[in-house]
PDB file of C-alpha atoms in Angstrom:
ATOM      1  CA  UNK Z   1      23.037  56.657  94.506  1.00  0.00           C
ATOM      2  CA  UNK Z   2      19.712  55.510  93.052  1.00  0.00           C
ATOM      3  CA  UNK Z   3      20.274  51.999  94.462  1.00  0.00           C
ATOM      4  CA  UNK Z   4      20.975  53.362  97.958  1.00  0.00           C
ATOM      5  CA  UNK Z   5      17.705  55.343  97.919  1.00  0.00           C
ATOM      6  CA  UNK Z   6      15.788  52.238  96.824  1.00  0.00           C
ATOM      7  CA  UNK Z   7      17.338  50.194  99.640  1.00  0.00           C
ATOM      8  CA  UNK Z   8      16.488  52.916 102.146  1.00  0.00           C
ATOM      9  CA  UNK Z   9      12.899  53.054 100.895  1.00  0.00           C
ATOM     10  CA  UNK Z  10      12.489  49.267 101.131  1.00  0.00           C
ATOM     11  CA  UNK Z  11      14.014  49.304 104.629  1.00  0.00           C
ATOM     12  CA  UNK Z  12      11.613  51.990 105.797  1.00  0.00           C
ATOM     13  CA  UNK Z  13       8.587  50.113 104.412  1.00  0.00           C
ATOM     14  CA  UNK Z  14       9.638  46.843 106.088  1.00  0.00           C
ATOM     15  CA  UNK Z  15      10.382  48.581 109.413  1.00  0.00           C
ATOM     16  CA  UNK Z  16       7.100  50.485 109.289  1.00  0.00           C
ATOM     17  CA  UNK Z  17       5.265  47.205 108.710  1.00  0.00           C
ATOM     18  CA  UNK Z  18       6.901  45.701 111.768  1.00  0.00           C
ATOM     19  CA  UNK Z  19       5.854  48.598 113.983  1.00  0.00           C
ATOM     20  CA  UNK Z  20       2.259  48.608 112.776  1.00  0.00           C
ATOM     21  CA  UNK Z  21       1.830  44.850 113.147  1.00  0.00           C
ATOM     22  CA  UNK Z  22       2.512  44.934 116.921  1.00  0.00           C
ATOM     23  CA  UNK Z  23      -0.537  46.484 118.522  1.00  0.00           C
ATOM     24  CA  UNK Z  24      -2.685  46.055 121.592  1.00  0.00           C
ATOM     25  CA  UNK Z  25      -4.543  43.227 119.854  1.00  0.00           C
ATOM     26  CA  UNK Z  26      -1.410  41.083 120.115  1.00  0.00           C
ATOM     27  CA  UNK Z  27      -0.797  41.791 123.818  1.00  0.00           C
ATOM     28  CA  UNK Z  28      -1.271  38.690 125.990  1.00  0.00           C
ATOM     29  CA  UNK Z  29      -4.295  38.663 128.272  1.00  0.00           C
ATOM     30  CA  UNK Z  30      -3.605  39.406 131.928  1.00  0.00           C
ATOM     31  CA  UNK Z  31      -3.504  36.240 133.981  1.00  0.00           C
ATOM     32  CA  UNK Z  32      -4.729  35.789 137.568  1.00  0.00           C
ATOM     33  CA  UNK Z  33      -6.094  39.303 137.766  1.00  0.00           C
ATOM     34  CA  UNK Z  34      -6.963  40.048 141.393  1.00  0.00           C
ATOM     35  CA  UNK Z  35     -10.593  40.507 142.294  1.00  0.00           C
ATOM     36  CA  UNK Z  36     -11.713  43.988 143.273  1.00  0.00           C
ATOM     37  CA  UNK Z  37     -13.591  43.826 146.566  1.00  0.00           C
ATOM     38  CA  UNK Z  38     -15.674  46.947 147.079  1.00  0.00           C
ATOM     39  CA  UNK Z  39     -18.454  45.757 149.401  1.00  0.00           C
ATOM     40  CA  UNK Z  40     -18.265  43.641 152.561  1.00  0.00           C
ATOM     41  CA  UNK Z  41     -21.436  43.009 154.564  1.00  0.00           C
ATOM     42  CA  UNK Z  42     -21.482  41.720 158.135  1.00  0.00           C
ATOM     43  CA  UNK Z  43     -24.809  40.289 159.331  1.00  0.00           C
ATOM     44  CA  UNK Z  44     -25.111  39.595 163.071  1.00  0.00           C
ATOM     45  CA  UNK Z  45     -28.238  37.470 163.655  1.00  0.00           C
ATOM     46  CA  UNK Z  46     -29.326  37.086 167.311  1.00  0.00           C
ATOM     47  CA  UNK Z  47     -29.737  33.471 168.353  1.00  0.00           C
ATOM     48  CA  UNK Z  48     -33.274  32.794 169.528  1.00  0.00           C
ATOM     49  CA  UNK Z  49     -34.796  35.490 167.301  1.00  0.00           C
ATOM     50  CA  UNK Z  50     -34.628  39.194 166.816  1.00  0.00           C
ATOM     51  CA  UNK Z  51     -33.712  41.672 164.121  1.00  0.00           C
ATOM     52  CA  UNK Z  52     -30.357  41.032 162.417  1.00  0.00           C
ATOM     53  CA  UNK Z  53     -27.763  43.799 162.661  1.00  0.00           C
ATOM     54  CA  UNK Z  54     -26.251  44.603 159.270  1.00  0.00           C
ATOM     55  CA  UNK Z  55     -23.047  46.618 158.905  1.00  0.00           C
ATOM     56  CA  UNK Z  56     -21.438  47.323 155.535  1.00  0.00           C
ATOM     57  CA  UNK Z  57     -18.081  48.584 154.375  1.00  0.00           C
ATOM     58  CA  UNK Z  58     -18.176  50.118 150.899  1.00  0.00           C
ATOM     59  CA  UNK Z  59     -15.211  51.351 148.894  1.00  0.00           C
ATOM     60  CA  UNK Z  60     -15.619  52.117 145.187  1.00  0.00           C
ATOM     61  CA  UNK Z  61     -12.751  50.481 143.352  1.00  0.00           C
ATOM     62  CA  UNK Z  62     -11.755  48.712 146.562  1.00  0.00           C
ATOM     63  CA  UNK Z  63     -10.331  51.845 148.228  1.00  0.00           C
ATOM     64  CA  UNK Z  64     -11.438  54.565 150.683  1.00  0.00           C
ATOM     65  CA  UNK Z  65     -13.987  52.394 152.461  1.00  0.00           C
ATOM     66  CA  UNK Z  66     -16.884  53.940 154.361  1.00  0.00           C
ATOM     67  CA  UNK Z  67     -18.181  51.947 157.311  1.00  0.00           C
ATOM     68  CA  UNK Z  68     -21.501  51.496 159.046  1.00  0.00           C
ATOM     69  CA  UNK Z  69     -21.300  51.358 162.840  1.00  0.00           C
ATOM     70  CA  UNK Z  70     -21.976  47.935 164.399  1.00  0.00           C
ATOM     71  CA  UNK Z  71     -24.552  48.281 167.208  1.00  0.00           C
ATOM     72  CA  UNK Z  72     -25.079  45.109 169.275  1.00  0.00           C
ATOM     73  CA  UNK Z  73     -26.948  44.453 172.530  1.00  0.00           C
ATOM     74  CA  UNK Z  74     -25.186  43.419 175.742  1.00  0.00           C
ATOM     75  CA  UNK Z  75     -25.220  39.785 176.841  1.00  0.00           C
ATOM     76  CA  UNK Z  76     -26.487  38.510 173.478  1.00  0.00           C
ATOM     77  CA  UNK Z  77     -25.203  35.698 171.261  1.00  0.00           C
ATOM     78  CA  UNK Z  78     -25.029  36.429 167.534  1.00  0.00           C
ATOM     79  CA  UNK Z  79     -24.296  34.296 164.489  1.00  0.00           C
ATOM     80  CA  UNK Z  80     -22.158  36.359 162.115  1.00  0.00           C
ATOM     81  CA  UNK Z  81     -22.184  35.775 158.371  1.00  0.00           C
ATOM     82  CA  UNK Z  82     -19.921  37.649 155.977  1.00  0.00           C
ATOM     83  CA  UNK Z  83     -20.685  38.496 152.349  1.00  0.00           C
ATOM     84  CA  UNK Z  84     -17.887  39.707 150.068  1.00  0.00           C
ATOM     85  CA  UNK Z  85     -18.700  41.319 146.716  1.00  0.00           C
ATOM     86  CA  UNK Z  86     -17.430  43.176 143.702  1.00  0.00           C
ATOM     87  CA  UNK Z  87     -20.630  45.189 143.322  1.00  0.00           C
ATOM     88  CA  UNK Z  88     -19.401  47.102 140.259  1.00  0.00           C
ATOM     89  CA  UNK Z  89     -19.117  43.828 138.317  1.00  0.00           C
ATOM     90  CA  UNK Z  90     -22.064  42.113 140.040  1.00  0.00           C
ATOM     91  CA  UNK Z  91     -19.791  39.374 141.412  1.00  0.00           C
ATOM     92  CA  UNK Z  92     -20.499  37.489 144.627  1.00  0.00           C
ATOM     93  CA  UNK Z  93     -16.952  36.735 145.748  1.00  0.00           C
ATOM     94  CA  UNK Z  94     -18.307  34.860 148.785  1.00  0.00           C
ATOM     95  CA  UNK Z  95     -19.086  31.946 146.442  1.00  0.00           C
ATOM     96  CA  UNK Z  96     -15.481  31.902 145.223  1.00  0.00           C
ATOM     97  CA  UNK Z  97     -14.222  31.884 148.816  1.00  0.00           C
ATOM     98  CA  UNK Z  98     -16.502  28.908 149.555  1.00  0.00           C
ATOM     99  CA  UNK Z  99     -15.255  27.072 146.446  1.00  0.00           C
ATOM    100  CA  UNK Z 100     -11.612  27.787 147.367  1.00  0.00           C
ATOM    101  CA  UNK Z 101     -12.034  27.503 151.149  1.00  0.00           C
ATOM    102  CA  UNK Z 102      -8.752  25.564 151.441  1.00  0.00           C
ATOM    103  CA  UNK Z 103      -6.988  28.784 150.318  1.00  0.00           C
ATOM    104  CA  UNK Z 104      -8.892  31.371 152.401  1.00  0.00           C
ATOM    105  CA  UNK Z 105      -9.193  32.218 156.084  1.00  0.00           C
ATOM    106  CA  UNK Z 106     -10.702  35.124 157.997  1.00  0.00           C
ATOM    107  CA  UNK Z 107      -8.886  36.498 161.041  1.00  0.00           C
ATOM    108  CA  UNK Z 108     -10.527  38.782 163.601  1.00  0.00           C
ATOM    109  CA  UNK Z 109      -9.309  41.451 165.989  1.00  0.00           C
ATOM    110  CA  UNK Z 110     -11.429  43.436 168.439  1.00  0.00           C
ATOM    111  CA  UNK Z 111     -11.186  45.673 171.462  1.00  0.00           C
ATOM    112  CA  UNK Z 112     -10.190  43.652 174.528  1.00  0.00           C
ATOM    113  CA  UNK Z 113     -13.091  41.869 176.245  1.00  0.00           C
ATOM    114  CA  UNK Z 114     -15.862  43.563 174.245  1.00  0.00           C
ATOM    115  CA  UNK Z 115     -17.095  39.980 173.823  1.00  0.00           C
ATOM    116  CA  UNK Z 116     -17.433  37.420 176.594  1.00  0.00           C
ATOM    117  CA  UNK Z 117     -17.122  34.594 174.051  1.00  0.00           C
ATOM    118  CA  UNK Z 118     -14.647  34.627 172.469  1.00  0.00           C
ATOM    119  CA  UNK Z 119     -12.802  36.504 175.196  1.00  0.00           C
ATOM    120  CA  UNK Z 120      -9.591  38.412 174.611  1.00  0.00           C
ATOM    121  CA  UNK Z 121      -8.846  40.492 171.531  1.00  0.00           C
ATOM    122  CA  UNK Z 122      -8.996  38.060 168.601  1.00  0.00           C
ATOM    123  CA  UNK Z 123      -6.572  35.904 166.639  1.00  0.00           C
ATOM    124  CA  UNK Z 124      -4.834  38.435 164.384  1.00  0.00           C
ATOM    125  CA  UNK Z 125      -1.883  38.707 166.771  1.00  0.00           C
ATOM    126  CA  UNK Z 126      -2.004  35.067 167.910  1.00  0.00           C
ATOM    127  CA  UNK Z 127      -3.576  32.329 165.778  1.00  0.00           C
ATOM    128  CA  UNK Z 128      -4.229  30.103 168.785  1.00  0.00           C
ATOM    129  CA  UNK Z 129      -6.498  32.682 170.473  1.00  0.00           C
ATOM    130  CA  UNK Z 130     -10.159  31.694 170.494  1.00  0.00           C
ATOM    131  CA  UNK Z 131     -12.539  32.476 167.644  1.00  0.00           C
ATOM    132  CA  UNK Z 132     -15.821  30.567 167.311  1.00  0.00           C
ATOM    133  CA  UNK Z 133     -15.571  29.398 163.684  1.00  0.00           C
ATOM    134  CA  UNK Z 134     -18.622  27.575 162.362  1.00  0.00           C
ATOM    135  CA  UNK Z 135     -17.190  26.553 158.979  1.00  0.00           C
ATOM    136  CA  UNK Z 136     -14.129  24.536 157.967  1.00  0.00           C
ATOM    137  CA  UNK Z 137     -12.416  23.440 154.774  1.00  0.00           C
ATOM    138  CA  UNK Z 138     -11.927  19.781 153.797  1.00  0.00           C
ATOM    139  CA  UNK Z 139      -8.780  19.623 155.954  1.00  0.00           C
ATOM    140  CA  UNK Z 140     -10.688  20.796 159.035  1.00  0.00           C
ATOM    141  CA  UNK Z 141      -9.098  24.262 159.039  1.00  0.00           C
ATOM    142  CA  UNK Z 142     -11.349  27.253 159.780  1.00  0.00           C
ATOM    143  CA  UNK Z 143     -12.693  29.552 157.069  1.00  0.00           C
ATOM    144  CA  UNK Z 144     -14.641  32.287 158.897  1.00  0.00           C
ATOM    145  CA  UNK Z 145     -17.604  33.121 156.679  1.00  0.00           C
ATOM    146  CA  UNK Z 146     -19.704  31.917 159.634  1.00  0.00           C
ATOM    147  CA  UNK Z 147     -18.803  32.588 163.271  1.00  0.00           C
ATOM    148  CA  UNK Z 148     -20.536  33.035 166.661  1.00  0.00           C
ATOM    149  CA  UNK Z 149     -20.081  35.936 169.090  1.00  0.00           C
ATOM    150  CA  UNK Z 150     -21.460  36.657 172.581  1.00  0.00           C
ATOM    151  CA  UNK Z 151     -21.294  40.254 173.758  1.00  0.00           C
ATOM    152  CA  UNK Z 152     -20.146  41.182 177.239  1.00  0.00           C
ATOM    153  CA  UNK Z 153     -23.014  41.441 179.691  1.00  0.00           C
ATOM    154  CA  UNK Z 154     -22.178  43.991 182.343  1.00  0.00           C
ATOM    155  CA  UNK Z 155     -22.339  47.438 180.759  1.00  0.00           C
ATOM    156  CA  UNK Z 156     -22.274  49.264 177.461  1.00  0.00           C
ATOM    157  CA  UNK Z 157     -18.930  49.716 175.744  1.00  0.00           C
ATOM    158  CA  UNK Z 158     -17.462  50.538 172.377  1.00  0.00           C
ATOM    159  CA  UNK Z 159     -14.341  49.795 170.377  1.00  0.00           C
ATOM    160  CA  UNK Z 160     -13.107  48.349 167.082  1.00  0.00           C
ATOM    161  CA  UNK Z 161     -13.893  45.177 165.153  1.00  0.00           C
ATOM    162  CA  UNK Z 162     -11.392  44.201 162.453  1.00  0.00           C
ATOM    163  CA  UNK Z 163     -11.847  41.564 159.749  1.00  0.00           C
ATOM    164  CA  UNK Z 164      -8.900  40.326 157.674  1.00  0.00           C
ATOM    165  CA  UNK Z 165      -9.336  37.871 154.806  1.00  0.00           C
ATOM    166  CA  UNK Z 166      -6.118  36.091 153.869  1.00  0.00           C
ATOM    167  CA  UNK Z 167      -5.544  34.284 150.591  1.00  0.00           C
ATOM    168  CA  UNK Z 168      -3.243  31.374 151.427  1.00  0.00           C
ATOM    169  CA  UNK Z 169      -2.824  29.172 148.321  1.00  0.00           C
ATOM    170  CA  UNK Z 170      -0.366  26.382 147.497  1.00  0.00           C
ATOM    171  CA  UNK Z 171      -0.292  24.778 150.929  1.00  0.00           C
ATOM    172  CA  UNK Z 172       0.194  28.035 152.850  1.00  0.00           C
ATOM    173  CA  UNK Z 173      -3.055  27.524 154.770  1.00  0.00           C
ATOM    174  CA  UNK Z 174      -2.486  24.998 157.539  1.00  0.00           C
ATOM    175  CA  UNK Z 175      -3.604  24.336 161.097  1.00  0.00           C
ATOM    176  CA  UNK Z 176      -0.988  26.853 162.241  1.00  0.00           C
ATOM    177  CA  UNK Z 177      -0.889  29.479 159.446  1.00  0.00           C
ATOM    178  CA  UNK Z 178      -1.272  33.020 160.756  1.00  0.00           C
ATOM    179  CA  UNK Z 179      -2.543  36.412 159.640  1.00  0.00           C
ATOM    180  CA  UNK Z 180       0.945  37.203 158.327  1.00  0.00           C
ATOM    181  CA  UNK Z 181       0.923  34.271 155.882  1.00  0.00           C
ATOM    182  CA  UNK Z 182      -0.308  34.797 152.327  1.00  0.00           C
ATOM    183  CA  UNK Z 183      -1.871  37.894 150.774  1.00  0.00           C
ATOM    184  CA  UNK Z 184      -4.582  40.059 152.364  1.00  0.00           C
ATOM    185  CA  UNK Z 185      -7.723  40.259 150.229  1.00  0.00           C
ATOM    186  CA  UNK Z 186      -9.372  42.584 152.751  1.00  0.00           C
ATOM    187  CA  UNK Z 187      -8.371  44.379 155.959  1.00  0.00           C
ATOM    188  CA  UNK Z 188     -11.332  46.350 157.282  1.00  0.00           C
ATOM    189  CA  UNK Z 189     -12.080  47.861 160.697  1.00  0.00           C
ATOM    190  CA  UNK Z 190     -15.546  48.855 161.919  1.00  0.00           C
ATOM    191  CA  UNK Z 191     -16.509  50.832 165.022  1.00  0.00           C
ATOM    192  CA  UNK Z 192     -18.548  48.589 167.328  1.00  0.00           C
ATOM    193  CA  UNK Z 193     -20.900  49.623 170.149  1.00  0.00           C
ATOM    194  CA  UNK Z 194     -22.272  47.229 172.738  1.00  0.00           C
ATOM    195  CA  UNK Z 195     -25.452  48.826 174.111  1.00  0.00           C
ATOM    196  CA  UNK Z 196     -27.604  48.281 177.231  1.00  0.00           C
TER     197      UNK Z 196
END
């Protein structure tokens, strides 16, 4: 009986040592952790001079975004630049998009004919629809951090302006890849007013 108790005691000590040696310190580090995007800034700069129009979307933790309203003038051409950030960590994710531009593409959707150029409603539903991209990756495919927009010129109007950033790695991004290919890093929709 004494031997059985000794064996049980040794077994408990060895088992206890096994359980205490496996802690959080031994857990493998998370790989390819997704970036948290909590701030996206659109800057519409009028060609030929004028005050830039800045519209932000902010969502602490990357959720529940609050949006500024985009107010543009009729019959005006704007250069749009997009800045993407993780403001909580002080990270400028725009730089990462530029470095990995062969894996990223912005798609745009907007209320029908709110712009005269590009006309239509954007390229979210149809990749071949016109968007005036001003930046390309090394393969000549559009990126979308820089674009040009001309507002309609007849009367004031309002609607929606959607921006989708797709992550399309490993050859997914091509001359024909669409907004349904890859993972969405952001899908944000602003209210837009075109004013007299």
